[in-house]
PDB file of C-alpha atoms in Angstrom:
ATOM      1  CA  UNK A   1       9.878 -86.325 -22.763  1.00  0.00           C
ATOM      2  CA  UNK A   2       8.150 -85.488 -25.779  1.00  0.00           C
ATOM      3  CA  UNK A   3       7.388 -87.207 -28.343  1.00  0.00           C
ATOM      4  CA  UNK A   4       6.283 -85.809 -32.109  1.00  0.00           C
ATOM      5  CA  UNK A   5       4.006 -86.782 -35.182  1.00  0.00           C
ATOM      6  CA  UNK A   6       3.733 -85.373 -38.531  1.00  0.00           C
ATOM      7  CA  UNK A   7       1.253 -85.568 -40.720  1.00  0.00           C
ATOM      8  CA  UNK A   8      -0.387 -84.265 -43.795  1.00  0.00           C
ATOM      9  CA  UNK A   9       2.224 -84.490 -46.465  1.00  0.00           C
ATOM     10  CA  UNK A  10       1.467 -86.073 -50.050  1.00  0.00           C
ATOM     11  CA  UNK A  11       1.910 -85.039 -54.026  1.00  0.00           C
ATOM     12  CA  UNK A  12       0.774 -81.809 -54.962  1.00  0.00           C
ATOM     13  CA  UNK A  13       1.506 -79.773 -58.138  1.00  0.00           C
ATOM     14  CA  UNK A  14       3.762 -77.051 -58.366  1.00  0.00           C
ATOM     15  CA  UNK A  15       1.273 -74.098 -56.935  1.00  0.00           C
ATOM     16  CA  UNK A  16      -0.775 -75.847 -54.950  1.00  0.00           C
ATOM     17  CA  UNK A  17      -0.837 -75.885 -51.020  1.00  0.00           C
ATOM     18  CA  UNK A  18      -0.533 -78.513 -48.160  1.00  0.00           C
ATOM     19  CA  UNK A  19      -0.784 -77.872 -44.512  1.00  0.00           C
ATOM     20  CA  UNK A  20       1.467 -80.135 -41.860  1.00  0.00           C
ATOM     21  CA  UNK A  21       0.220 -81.212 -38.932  1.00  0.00           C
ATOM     22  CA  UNK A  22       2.803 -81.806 -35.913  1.00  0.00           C
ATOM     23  CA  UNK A  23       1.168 -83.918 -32.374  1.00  0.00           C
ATOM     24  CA  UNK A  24       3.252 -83.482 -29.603  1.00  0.00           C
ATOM     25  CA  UNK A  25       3.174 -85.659 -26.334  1.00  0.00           C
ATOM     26  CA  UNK A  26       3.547 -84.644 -23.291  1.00  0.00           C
ATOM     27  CA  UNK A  27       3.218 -81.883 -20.659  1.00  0.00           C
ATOM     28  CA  UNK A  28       6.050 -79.461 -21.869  1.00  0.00           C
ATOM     29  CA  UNK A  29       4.690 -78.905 -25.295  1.00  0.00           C
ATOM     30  CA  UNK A  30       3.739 -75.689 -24.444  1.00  0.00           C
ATOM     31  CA  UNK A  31       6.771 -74.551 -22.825  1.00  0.00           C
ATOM     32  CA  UNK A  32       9.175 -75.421 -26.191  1.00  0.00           C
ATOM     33  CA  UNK A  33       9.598 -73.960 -29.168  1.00  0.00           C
ATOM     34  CA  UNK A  34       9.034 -75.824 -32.253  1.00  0.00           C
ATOM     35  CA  UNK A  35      10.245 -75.587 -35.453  1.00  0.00           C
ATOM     36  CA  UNK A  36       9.854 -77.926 -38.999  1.00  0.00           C
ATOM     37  CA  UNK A  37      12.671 -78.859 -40.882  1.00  0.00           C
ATOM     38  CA  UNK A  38      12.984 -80.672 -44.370  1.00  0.00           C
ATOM     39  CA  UNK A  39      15.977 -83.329 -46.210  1.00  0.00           C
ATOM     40  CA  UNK A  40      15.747 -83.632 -49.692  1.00  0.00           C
ATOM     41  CA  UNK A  41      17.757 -86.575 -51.092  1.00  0.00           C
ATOM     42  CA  UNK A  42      21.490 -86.090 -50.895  1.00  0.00           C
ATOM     43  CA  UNK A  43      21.174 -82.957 -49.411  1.00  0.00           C
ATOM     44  CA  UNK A  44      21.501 -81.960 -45.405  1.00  0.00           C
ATOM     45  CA  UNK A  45      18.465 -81.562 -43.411  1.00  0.00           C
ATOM     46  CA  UNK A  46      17.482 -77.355 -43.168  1.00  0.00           C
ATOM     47  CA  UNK A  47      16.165 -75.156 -41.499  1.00  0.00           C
ATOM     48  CA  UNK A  48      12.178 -73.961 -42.898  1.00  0.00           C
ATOM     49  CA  UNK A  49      10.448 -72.329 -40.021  1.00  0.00           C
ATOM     50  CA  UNK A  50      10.035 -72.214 -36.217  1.00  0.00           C
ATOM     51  CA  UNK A  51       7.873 -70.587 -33.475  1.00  0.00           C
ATOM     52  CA  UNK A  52       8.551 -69.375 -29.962  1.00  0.00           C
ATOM     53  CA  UNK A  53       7.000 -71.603 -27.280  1.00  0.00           C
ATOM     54  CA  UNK A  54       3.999 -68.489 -26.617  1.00  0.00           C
ATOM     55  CA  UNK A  55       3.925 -68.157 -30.392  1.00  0.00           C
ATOM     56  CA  UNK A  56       4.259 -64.519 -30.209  1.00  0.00           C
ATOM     57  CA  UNK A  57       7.544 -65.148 -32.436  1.00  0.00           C
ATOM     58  CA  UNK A  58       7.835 -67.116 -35.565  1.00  0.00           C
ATOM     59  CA  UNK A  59      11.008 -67.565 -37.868  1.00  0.00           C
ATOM     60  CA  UNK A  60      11.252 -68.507 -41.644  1.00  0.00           C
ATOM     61  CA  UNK A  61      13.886 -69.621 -44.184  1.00  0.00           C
ATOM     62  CA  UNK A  62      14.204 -67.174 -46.556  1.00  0.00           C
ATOM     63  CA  UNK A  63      13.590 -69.737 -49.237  1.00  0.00           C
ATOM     64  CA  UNK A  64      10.039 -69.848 -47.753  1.00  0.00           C
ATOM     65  CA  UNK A  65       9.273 -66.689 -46.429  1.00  0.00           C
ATOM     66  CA  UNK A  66       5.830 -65.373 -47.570  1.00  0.00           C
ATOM     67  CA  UNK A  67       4.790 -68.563 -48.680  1.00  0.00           C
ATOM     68  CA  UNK A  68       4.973 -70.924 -45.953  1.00  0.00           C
ATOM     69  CA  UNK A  69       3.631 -69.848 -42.735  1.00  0.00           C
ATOM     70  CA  UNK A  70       3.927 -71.844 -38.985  1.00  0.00           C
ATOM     71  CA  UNK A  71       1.700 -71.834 -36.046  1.00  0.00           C
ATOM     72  CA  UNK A  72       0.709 -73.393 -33.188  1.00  0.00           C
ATOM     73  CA  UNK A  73      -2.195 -74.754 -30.726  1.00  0.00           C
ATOM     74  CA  UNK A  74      -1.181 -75.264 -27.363  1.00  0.00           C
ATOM     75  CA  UNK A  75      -4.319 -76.682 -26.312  1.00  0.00           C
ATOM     76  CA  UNK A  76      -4.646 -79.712 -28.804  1.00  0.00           C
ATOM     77  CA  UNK A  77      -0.053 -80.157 -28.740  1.00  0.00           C
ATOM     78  CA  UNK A  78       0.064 -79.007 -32.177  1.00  0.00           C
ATOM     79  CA  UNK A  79       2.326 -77.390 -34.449  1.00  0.00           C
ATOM     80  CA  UNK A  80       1.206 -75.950 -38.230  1.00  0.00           C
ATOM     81  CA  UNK A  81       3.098 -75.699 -41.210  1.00  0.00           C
ATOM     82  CA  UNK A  82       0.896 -73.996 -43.795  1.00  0.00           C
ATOM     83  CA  UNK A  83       2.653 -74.048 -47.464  1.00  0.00           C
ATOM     84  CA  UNK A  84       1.275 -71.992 -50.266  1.00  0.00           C
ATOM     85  CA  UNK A  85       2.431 -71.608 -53.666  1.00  0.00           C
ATOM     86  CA  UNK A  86       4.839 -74.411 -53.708  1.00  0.00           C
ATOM     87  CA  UNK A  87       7.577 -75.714 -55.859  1.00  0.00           C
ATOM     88  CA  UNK A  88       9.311 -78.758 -57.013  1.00  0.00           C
ATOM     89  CA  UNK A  89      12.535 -77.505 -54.892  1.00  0.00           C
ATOM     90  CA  UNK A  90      10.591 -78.199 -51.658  1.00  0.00           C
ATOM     91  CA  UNK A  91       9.838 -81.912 -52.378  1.00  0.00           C
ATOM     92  CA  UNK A  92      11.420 -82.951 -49.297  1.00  0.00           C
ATOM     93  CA  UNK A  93      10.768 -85.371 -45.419  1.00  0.00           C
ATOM     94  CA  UNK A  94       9.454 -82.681 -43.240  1.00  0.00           C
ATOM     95  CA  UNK A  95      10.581 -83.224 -39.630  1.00  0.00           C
ATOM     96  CA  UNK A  96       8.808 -81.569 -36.917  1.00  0.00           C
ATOM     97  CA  UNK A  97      11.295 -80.203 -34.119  1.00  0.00           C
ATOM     98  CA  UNK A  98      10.897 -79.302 -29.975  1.00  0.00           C
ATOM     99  CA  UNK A  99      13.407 -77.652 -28.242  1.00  0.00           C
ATOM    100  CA  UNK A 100      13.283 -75.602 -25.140  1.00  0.00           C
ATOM    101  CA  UNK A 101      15.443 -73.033 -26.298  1.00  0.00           C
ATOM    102  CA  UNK A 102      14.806 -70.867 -29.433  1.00  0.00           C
ATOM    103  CA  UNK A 103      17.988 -70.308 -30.414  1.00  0.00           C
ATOM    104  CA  UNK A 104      19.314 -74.002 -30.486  1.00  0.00           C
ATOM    105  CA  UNK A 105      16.220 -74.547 -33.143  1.00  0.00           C
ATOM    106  CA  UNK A 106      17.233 -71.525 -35.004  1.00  0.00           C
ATOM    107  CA  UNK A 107      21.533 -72.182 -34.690  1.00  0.00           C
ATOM    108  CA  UNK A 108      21.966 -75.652 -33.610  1.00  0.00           C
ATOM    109  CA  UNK A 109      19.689 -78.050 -35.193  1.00  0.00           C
ATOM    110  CA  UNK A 110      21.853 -81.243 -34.147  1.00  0.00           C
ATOM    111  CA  UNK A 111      21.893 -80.507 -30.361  1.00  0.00           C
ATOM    112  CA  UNK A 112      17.594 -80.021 -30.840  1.00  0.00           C
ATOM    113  CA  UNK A 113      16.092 -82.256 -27.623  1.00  0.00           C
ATOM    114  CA  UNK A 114      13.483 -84.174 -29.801  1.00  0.00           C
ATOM    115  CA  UNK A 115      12.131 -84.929 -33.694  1.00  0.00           C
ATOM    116  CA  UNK A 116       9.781 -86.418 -35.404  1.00  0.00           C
ATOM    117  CA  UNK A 117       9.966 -89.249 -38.350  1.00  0.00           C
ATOM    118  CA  UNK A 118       9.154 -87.317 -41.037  1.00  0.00           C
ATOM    119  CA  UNK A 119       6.592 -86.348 -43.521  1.00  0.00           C
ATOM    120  CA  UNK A 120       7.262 -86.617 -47.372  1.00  0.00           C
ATOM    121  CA  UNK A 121       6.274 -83.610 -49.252  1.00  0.00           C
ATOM    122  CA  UNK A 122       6.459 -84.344 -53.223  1.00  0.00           C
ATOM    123  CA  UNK A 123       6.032 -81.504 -55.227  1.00  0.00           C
ATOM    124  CA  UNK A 124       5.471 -81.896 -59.129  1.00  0.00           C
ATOM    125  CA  UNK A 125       5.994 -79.743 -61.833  1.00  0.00           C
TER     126      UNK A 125
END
């Protein structure tokens, strides 16, 4: 069982930067990949970015790439989501993902094993 916890989001203005924070419980947190997610309102929930369990492997949205950037410490259960340079289109809850399989959190984001509540992220122009 794990068991997730974001943290970190706020209001920021267009070009400024926030960095997520994502606690995991648990003994497997090392062994899962992880990924963060965001649903803004009346939209579905999307893919941003995820990172293989050893971290030697990240993934990003396209929307984010070069801006946003993931990471992981294995030794304090935590996930990273660094986001530079960002805009009113990624006002959005963040969700913070576990899965032990990679490609489920990069191809099947409704059959991923665990999530977390949610961060909001409001971005203003």
């Amino acid at each position: 069982q794990v068991q997730l916890v974001e943290s970190g989001g706020g209001l920021v203005q267009a070009g400024g930067s926030l960095r997520l924070s994502c606690a995991a419980s648990g003994r497997t947190f090392s062994t899962h990949a992880m990924g963060w997610f965001r649903q803004a309102p009346g939209k579905e929930r999307e893919f941003v970015a995820a990172i293989y369990w050893s971290g030697s492997n990240t993934y990003y949205a396209d929307s984010v790439k070069g801006r946003f950037t993931i990471s992981r410490d294995n030794a304090k259960n935590t996930v990273y989501l660094q986001m530079n340079s960002l805009k009113p289109e990624d006002t959005a809850v963040y969700y913070c993902a576990a899965d032990s399989n990679i490609a489920t959190m990069l191809k099947a984001l409704h059959n991923i094993d665990y999530w977390g509540k949610g961060t909001l992220v409001t971005v203003s122009s």
